[in-house]
PDB file of C-alpha atoms in Angstrom:
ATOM      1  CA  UNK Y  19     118.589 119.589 106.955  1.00 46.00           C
ATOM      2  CA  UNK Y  20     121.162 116.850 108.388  1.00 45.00           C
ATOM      3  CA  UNK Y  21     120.157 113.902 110.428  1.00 46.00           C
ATOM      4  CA  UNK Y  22     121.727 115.748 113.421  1.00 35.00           C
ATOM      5  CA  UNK Y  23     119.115 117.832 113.438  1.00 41.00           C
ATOM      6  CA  UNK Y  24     116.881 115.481 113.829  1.00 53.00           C
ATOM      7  CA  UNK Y  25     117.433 114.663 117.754  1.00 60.00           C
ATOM      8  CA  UNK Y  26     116.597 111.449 119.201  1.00 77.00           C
ATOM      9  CA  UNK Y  27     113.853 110.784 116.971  1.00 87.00           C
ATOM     10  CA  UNK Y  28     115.101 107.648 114.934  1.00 94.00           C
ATOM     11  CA  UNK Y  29     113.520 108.258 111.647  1.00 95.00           C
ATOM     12  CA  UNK Y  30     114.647 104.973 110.350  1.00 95.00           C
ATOM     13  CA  UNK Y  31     113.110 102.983 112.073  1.00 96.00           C
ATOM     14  CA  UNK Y  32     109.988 105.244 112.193  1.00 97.00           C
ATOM     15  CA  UNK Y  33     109.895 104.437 108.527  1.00 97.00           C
ATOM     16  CA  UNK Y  34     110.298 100.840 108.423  1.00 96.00           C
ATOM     17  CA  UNK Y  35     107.787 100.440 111.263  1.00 97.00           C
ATOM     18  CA  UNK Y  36     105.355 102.656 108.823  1.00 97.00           C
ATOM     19  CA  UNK Y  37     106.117  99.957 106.006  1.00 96.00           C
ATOM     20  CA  UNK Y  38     105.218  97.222 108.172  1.00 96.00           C
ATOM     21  CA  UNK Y  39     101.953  98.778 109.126  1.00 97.00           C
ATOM     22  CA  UNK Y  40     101.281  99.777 105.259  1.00 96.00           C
ATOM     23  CA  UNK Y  41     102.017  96.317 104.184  1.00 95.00           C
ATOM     24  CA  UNK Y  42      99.853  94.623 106.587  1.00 93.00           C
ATOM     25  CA  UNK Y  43      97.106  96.810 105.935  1.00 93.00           C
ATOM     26  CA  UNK Y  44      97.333  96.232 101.933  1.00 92.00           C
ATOM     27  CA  UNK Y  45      97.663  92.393 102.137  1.00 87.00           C
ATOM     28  CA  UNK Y  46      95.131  91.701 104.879  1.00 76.00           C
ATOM     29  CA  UNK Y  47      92.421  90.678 101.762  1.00 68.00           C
ATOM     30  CA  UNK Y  48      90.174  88.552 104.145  1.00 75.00           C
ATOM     31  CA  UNK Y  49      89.805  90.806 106.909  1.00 82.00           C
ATOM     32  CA  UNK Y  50      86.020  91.916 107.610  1.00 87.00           C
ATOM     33  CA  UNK Y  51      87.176  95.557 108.673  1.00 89.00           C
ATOM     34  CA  UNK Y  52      87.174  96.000 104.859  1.00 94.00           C
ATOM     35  CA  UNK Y  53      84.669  96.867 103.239  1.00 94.00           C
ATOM     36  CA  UNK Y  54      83.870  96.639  99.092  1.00 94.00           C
ATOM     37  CA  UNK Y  55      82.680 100.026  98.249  1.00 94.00           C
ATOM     38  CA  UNK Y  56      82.830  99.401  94.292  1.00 92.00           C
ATOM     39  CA  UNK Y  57      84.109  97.056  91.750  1.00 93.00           C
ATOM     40  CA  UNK Y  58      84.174  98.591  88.493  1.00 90.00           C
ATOM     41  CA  UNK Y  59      86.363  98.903  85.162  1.00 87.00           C
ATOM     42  CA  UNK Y  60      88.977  95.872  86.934  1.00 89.00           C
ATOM     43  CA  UNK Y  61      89.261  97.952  90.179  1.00 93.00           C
ATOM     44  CA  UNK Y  62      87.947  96.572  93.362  1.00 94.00           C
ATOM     45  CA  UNK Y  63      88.456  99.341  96.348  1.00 94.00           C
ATOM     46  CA  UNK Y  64      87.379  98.851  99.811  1.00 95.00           C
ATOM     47  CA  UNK Y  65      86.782 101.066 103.004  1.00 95.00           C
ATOM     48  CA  UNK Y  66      87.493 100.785 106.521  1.00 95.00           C
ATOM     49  CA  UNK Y  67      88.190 102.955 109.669  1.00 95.00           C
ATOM     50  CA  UNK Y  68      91.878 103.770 110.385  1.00 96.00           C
ATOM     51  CA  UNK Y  69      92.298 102.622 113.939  1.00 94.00           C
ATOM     52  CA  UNK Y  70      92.122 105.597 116.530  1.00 94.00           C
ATOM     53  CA  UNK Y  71      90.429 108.001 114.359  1.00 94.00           C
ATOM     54  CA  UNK Y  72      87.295 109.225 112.840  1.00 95.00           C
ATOM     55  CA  UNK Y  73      88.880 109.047 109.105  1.00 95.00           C
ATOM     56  CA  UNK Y  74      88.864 106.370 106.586  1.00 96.00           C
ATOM     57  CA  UNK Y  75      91.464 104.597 104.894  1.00 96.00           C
ATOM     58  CA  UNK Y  76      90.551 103.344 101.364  1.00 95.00           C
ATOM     59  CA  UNK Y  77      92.315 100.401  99.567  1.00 95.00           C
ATOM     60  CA  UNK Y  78      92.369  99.494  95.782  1.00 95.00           C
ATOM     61  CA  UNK Y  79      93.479  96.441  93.821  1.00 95.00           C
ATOM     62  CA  UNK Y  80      93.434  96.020  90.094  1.00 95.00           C
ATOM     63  CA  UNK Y  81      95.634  95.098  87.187  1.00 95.00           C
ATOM     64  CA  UNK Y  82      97.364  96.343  84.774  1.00 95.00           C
ATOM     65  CA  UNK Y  83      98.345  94.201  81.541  1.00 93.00           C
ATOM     66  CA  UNK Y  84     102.178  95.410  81.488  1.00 95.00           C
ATOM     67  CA  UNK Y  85     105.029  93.606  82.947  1.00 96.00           C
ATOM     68  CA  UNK Y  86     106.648  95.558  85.893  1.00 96.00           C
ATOM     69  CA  UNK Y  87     109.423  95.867  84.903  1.00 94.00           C
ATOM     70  CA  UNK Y  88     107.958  98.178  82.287  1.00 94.00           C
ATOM     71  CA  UNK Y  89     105.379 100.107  84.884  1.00 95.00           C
ATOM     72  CA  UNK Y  90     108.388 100.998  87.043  1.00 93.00           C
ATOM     73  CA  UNK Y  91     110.379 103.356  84.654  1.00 92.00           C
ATOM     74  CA  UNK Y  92     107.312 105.080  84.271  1.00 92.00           C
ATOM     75  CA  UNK Y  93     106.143 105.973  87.450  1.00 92.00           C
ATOM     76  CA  UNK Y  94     109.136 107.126  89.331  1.00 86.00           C
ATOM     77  CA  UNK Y  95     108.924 111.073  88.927  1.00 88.00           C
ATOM     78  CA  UNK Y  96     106.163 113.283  90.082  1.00 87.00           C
ATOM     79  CA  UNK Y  97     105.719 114.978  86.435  1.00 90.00           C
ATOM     80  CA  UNK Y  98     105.407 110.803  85.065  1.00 92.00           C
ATOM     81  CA  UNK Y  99     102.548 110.622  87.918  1.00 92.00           C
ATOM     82  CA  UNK Y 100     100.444 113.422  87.634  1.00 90.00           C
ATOM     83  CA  UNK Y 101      99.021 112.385  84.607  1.00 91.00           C
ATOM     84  CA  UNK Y 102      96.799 109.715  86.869  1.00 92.00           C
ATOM     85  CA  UNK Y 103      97.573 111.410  89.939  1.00 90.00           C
ATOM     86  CA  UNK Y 104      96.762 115.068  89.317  1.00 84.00           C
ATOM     87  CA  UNK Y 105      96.290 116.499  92.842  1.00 87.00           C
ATOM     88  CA  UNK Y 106     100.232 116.001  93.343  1.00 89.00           C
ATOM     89  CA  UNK Y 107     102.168 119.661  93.036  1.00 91.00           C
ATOM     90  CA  UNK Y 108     105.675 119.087  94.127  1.00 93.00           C
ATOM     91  CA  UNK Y 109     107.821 116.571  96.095  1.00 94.00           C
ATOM     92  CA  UNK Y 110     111.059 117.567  97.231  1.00 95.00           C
ATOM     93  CA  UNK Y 111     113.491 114.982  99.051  1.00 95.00           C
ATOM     94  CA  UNK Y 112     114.704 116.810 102.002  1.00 96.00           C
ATOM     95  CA  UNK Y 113     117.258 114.138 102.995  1.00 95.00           C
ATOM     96  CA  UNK Y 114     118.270 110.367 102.134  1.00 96.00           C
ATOM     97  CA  UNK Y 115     117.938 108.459 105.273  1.00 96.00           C
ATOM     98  CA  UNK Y 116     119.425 105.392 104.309  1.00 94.00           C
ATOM     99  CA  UNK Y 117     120.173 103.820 101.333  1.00 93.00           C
ATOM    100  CA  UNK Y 118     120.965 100.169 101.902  1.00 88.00           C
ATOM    101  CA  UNK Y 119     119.353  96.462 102.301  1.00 82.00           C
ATOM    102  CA  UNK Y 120     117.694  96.925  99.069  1.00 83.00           C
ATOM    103  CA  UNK Y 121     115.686  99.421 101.346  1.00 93.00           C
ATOM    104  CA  UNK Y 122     115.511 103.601 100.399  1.00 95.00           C
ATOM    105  CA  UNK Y 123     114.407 106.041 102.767  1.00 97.00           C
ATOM    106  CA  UNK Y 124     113.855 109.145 102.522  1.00 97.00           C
ATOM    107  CA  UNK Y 125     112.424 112.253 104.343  1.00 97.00           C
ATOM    108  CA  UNK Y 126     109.965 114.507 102.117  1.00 96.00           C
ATOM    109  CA  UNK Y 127     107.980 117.504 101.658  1.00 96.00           C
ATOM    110  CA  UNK Y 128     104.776 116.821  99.373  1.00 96.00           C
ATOM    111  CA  UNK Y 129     102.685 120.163  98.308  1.00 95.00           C
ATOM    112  CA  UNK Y 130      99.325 119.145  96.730  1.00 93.00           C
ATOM    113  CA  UNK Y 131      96.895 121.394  94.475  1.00 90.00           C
ATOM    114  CA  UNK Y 132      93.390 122.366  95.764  1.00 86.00           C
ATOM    115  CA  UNK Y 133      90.801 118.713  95.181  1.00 78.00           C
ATOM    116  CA  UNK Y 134      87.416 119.796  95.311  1.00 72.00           C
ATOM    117  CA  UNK Y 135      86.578 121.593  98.494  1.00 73.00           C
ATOM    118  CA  UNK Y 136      89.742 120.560  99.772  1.00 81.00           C
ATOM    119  CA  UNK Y 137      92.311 123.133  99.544  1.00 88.00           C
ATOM    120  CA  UNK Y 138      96.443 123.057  98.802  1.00 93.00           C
ATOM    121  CA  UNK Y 139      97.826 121.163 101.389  1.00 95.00           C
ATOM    122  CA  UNK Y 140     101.177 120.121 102.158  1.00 96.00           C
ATOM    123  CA  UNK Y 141     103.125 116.930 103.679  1.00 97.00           C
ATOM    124  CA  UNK Y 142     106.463 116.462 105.528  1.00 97.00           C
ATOM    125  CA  UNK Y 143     107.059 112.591 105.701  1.00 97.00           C
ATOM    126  CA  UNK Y 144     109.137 109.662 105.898  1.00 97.00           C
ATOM    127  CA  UNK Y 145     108.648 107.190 102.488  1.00 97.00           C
ATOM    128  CA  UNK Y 146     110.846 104.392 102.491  1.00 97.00           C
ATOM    129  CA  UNK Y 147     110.667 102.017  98.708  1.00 95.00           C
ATOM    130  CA  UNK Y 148     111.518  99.095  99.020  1.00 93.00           C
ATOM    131  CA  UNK Y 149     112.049  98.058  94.937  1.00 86.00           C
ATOM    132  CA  UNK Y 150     112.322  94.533  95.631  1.00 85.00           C
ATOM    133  CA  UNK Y 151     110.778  92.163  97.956  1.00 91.00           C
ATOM    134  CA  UNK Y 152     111.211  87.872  98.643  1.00 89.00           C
ATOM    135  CA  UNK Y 153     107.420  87.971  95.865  1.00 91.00           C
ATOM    136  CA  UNK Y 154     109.382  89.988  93.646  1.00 93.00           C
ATOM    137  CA  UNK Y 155     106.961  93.167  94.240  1.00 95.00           C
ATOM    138  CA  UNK Y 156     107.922  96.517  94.439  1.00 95.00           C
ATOM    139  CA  UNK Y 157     106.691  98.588  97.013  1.00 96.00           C
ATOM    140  CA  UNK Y 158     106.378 102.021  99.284  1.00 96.00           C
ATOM    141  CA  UNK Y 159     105.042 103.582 102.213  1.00 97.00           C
ATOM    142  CA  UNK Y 160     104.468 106.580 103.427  1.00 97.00           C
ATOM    143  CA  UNK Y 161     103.808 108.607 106.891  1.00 98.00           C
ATOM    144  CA  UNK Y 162     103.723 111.916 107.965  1.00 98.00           C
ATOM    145  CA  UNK Y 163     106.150 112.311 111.192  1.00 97.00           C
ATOM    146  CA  UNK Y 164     106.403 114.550 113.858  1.00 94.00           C
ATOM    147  CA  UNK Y 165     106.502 118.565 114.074  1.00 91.00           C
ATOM    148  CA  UNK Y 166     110.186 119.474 114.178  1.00 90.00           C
ATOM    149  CA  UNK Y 167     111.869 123.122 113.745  1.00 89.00           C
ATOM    150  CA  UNK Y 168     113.434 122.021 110.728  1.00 90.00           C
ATOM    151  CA  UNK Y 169     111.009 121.223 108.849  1.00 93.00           C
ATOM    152  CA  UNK Y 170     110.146 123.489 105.620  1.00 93.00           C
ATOM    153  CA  UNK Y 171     107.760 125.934 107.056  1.00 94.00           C
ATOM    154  CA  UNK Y 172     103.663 125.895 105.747  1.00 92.00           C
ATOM    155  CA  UNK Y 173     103.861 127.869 102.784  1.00 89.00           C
ATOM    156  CA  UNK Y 174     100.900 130.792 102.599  1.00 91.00           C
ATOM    157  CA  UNK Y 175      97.192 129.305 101.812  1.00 90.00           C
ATOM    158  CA  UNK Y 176      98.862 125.915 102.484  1.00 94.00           C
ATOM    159  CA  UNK Y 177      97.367 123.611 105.310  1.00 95.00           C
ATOM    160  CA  UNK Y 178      99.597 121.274 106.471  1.00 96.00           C
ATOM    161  CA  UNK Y 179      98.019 117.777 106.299  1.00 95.00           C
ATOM    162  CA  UNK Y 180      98.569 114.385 108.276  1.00 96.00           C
ATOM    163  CA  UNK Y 181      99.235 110.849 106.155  1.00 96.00           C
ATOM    164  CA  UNK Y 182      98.666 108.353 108.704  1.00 97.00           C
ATOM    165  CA  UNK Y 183      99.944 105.833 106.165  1.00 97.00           C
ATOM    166  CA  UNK Y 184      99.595 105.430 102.376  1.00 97.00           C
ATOM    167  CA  UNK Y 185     101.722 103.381 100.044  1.00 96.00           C
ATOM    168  CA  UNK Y 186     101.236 101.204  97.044  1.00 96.00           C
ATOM    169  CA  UNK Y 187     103.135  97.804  96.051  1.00 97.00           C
ATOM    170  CA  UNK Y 188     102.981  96.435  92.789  1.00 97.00           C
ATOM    171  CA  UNK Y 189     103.127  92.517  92.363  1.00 96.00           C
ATOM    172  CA  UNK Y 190     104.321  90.877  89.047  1.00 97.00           C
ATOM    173  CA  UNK Y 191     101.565  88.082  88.353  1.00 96.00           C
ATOM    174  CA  UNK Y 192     100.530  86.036  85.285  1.00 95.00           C
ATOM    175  CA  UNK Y 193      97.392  87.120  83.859  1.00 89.00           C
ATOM    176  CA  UNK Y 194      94.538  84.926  82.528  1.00 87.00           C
ATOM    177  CA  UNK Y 195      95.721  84.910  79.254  1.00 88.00           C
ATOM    178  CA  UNK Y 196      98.851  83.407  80.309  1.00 91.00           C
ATOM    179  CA  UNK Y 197     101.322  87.114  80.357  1.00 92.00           C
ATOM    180  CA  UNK Y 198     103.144  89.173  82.561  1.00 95.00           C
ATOM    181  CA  UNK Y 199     101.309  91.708  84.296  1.00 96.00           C
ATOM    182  CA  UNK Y 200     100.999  93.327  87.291  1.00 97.00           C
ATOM    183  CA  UNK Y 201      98.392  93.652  90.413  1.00 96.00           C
ATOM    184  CA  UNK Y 202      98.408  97.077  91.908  1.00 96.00           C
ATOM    185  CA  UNK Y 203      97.306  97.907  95.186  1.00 96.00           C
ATOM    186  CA  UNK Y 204      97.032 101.244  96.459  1.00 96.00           C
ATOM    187  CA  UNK Y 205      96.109 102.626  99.511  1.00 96.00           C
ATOM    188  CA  UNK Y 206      95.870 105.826 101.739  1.00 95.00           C
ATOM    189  CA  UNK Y 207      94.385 107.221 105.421  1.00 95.00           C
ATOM    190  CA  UNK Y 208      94.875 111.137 105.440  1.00 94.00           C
ATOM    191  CA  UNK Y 209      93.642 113.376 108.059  1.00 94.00           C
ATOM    192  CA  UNK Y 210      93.570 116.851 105.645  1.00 92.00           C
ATOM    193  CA  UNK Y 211      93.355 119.002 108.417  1.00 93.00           C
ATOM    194  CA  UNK Y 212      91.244 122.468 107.994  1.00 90.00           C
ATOM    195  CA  UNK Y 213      87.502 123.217 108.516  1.00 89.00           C
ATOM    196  CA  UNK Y 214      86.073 120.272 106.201  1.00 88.00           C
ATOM    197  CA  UNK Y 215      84.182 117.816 108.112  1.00 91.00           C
ATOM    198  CA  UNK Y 216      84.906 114.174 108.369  1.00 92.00           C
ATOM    199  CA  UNK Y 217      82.286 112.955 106.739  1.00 92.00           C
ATOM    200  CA  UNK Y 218      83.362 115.005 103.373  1.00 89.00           C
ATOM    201  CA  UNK Y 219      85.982 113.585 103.896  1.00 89.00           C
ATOM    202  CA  UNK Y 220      84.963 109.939 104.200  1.00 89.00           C
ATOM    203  CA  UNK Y 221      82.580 110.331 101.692  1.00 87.00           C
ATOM    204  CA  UNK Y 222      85.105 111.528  98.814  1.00 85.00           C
ATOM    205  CA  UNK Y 223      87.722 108.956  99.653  1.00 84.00           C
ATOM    206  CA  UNK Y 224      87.303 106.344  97.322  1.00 82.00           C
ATOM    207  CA  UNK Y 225      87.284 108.988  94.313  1.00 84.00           C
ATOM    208  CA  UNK Y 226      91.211 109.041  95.149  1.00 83.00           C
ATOM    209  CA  UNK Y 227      91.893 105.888  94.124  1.00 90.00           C
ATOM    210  CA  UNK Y 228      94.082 106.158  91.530  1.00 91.00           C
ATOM    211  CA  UNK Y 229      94.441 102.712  90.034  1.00 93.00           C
ATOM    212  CA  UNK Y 230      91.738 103.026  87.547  1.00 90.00           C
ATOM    213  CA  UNK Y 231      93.416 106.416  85.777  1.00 93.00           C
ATOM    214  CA  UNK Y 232      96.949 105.160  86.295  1.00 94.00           C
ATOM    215  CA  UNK Y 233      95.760 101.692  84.253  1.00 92.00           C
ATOM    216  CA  UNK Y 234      94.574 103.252  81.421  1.00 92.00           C
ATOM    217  CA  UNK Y 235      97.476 106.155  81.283  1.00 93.00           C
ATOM    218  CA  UNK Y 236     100.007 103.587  81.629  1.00 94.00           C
ATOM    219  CA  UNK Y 237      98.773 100.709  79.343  1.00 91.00           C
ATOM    220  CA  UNK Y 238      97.871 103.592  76.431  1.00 91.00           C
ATOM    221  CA  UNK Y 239     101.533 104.847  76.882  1.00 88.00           C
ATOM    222  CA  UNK Y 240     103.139 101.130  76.286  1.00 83.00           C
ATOM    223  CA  UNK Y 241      99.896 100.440  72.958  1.00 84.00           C
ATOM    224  CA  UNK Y 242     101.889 103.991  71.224  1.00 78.00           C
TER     225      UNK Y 242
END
């Protein structure tokens, strides 16, 4: 697929508009429209509606006691991931975007295996990583964009899902005992698609949140 194909739909700055809305979503910390849904094992996630739909979007912020620049070496494949983040299949980069201002963009088809009641489903998107920000945090986002010919086609017993935004940035901070570690926050609003009501949906969110698993994989992989 070239970026001719792609019409007058400017992908770019689709992408970087997606990482502004991620990033404002992730940092707003005092805003009511969040809700905390559970606080447990150093993970604090929260709820809250994503605007113009009936879905949720869940959020969640913990830390992990490893320098980042020793998380990020370990994270950057999907076979490093699915240790902590199982219900990812494949991800294949159908194009580079743009590759410059410290900024990567890419667009990408995402397969995921069957969750639960929720089938395989797959994703064609725009993520743009942005490894280095004024804080020092590394970050991405992530957004499904629109239907085009092009795209990879819905493979067979495959439902083709909708991210309306999902990312995760990772912050170096000091921890309270005085070394480098790093605060993770994650977060995600997907419309699956399919027969499965909303309120499944809603109500199996914040098992998704993958901070807790990708803490202890991560921190038992740098103790060995």
């Amino acid at each position: 697929m070239s970026s001719s194909s792609t019409g007058s739909f400017d992908y770019i700055q689709y992408a970087k508009d997606a990482f502004d809305e991620f990033y404002g979503y992730a940092q707003s910390s005092g805003d009511p429209s969040w809700k905390l849904v559970k606080d447990e094992g150093g993970v604090a996630t929260y709820t809250r509606r994503y605007p113009g739909s009936s879905f949720d979007m869940a959020k969640g912020v913990g830390i992990i006691r490893l320098p980042l620049g020793t998380i990020i070496p370990l994270i950057k494949t999907v076979e490093q991931r699915k240790p902590w983040s199982p219900a990812i299949a494949s991800e294949v980069i159908l194009e580079e975007l743009s590759n410059q201002d410290n900024t990567n963009i890419v667009l990408q088809h995402v397969t995921s295996n069957k969750v639960a009641v929720v089938s395989p489903r797959d994703f064609v998107s725009v993520r743009i990583r942005c490894p280095s920000l004024p804080d020092g945090s590394w970050a991405f986002a992530t957004k499904s964009v629109p239907p085009h010919p092009d795209h990879p086609p819905t493979p067979s017993g495959v439902v083709r899902g909708q991210t309306y935004i999902a990312g995760m940035i990772l912050r170096p901070i000091t921890d309270d005992e005085g070394k480098e570690a790093t605060e993770v926050t994650w977060m995600a609003a997907t419309d699956p698609k399919g027969w499965i009501p909303v309120a499944v949906i809603n109500a199996a969110l914040i098992s998704q949140v993958p901070i807790f698993a990708m803490k202890k994989h991560l921190e038992e992989i740098a103790s060995s």
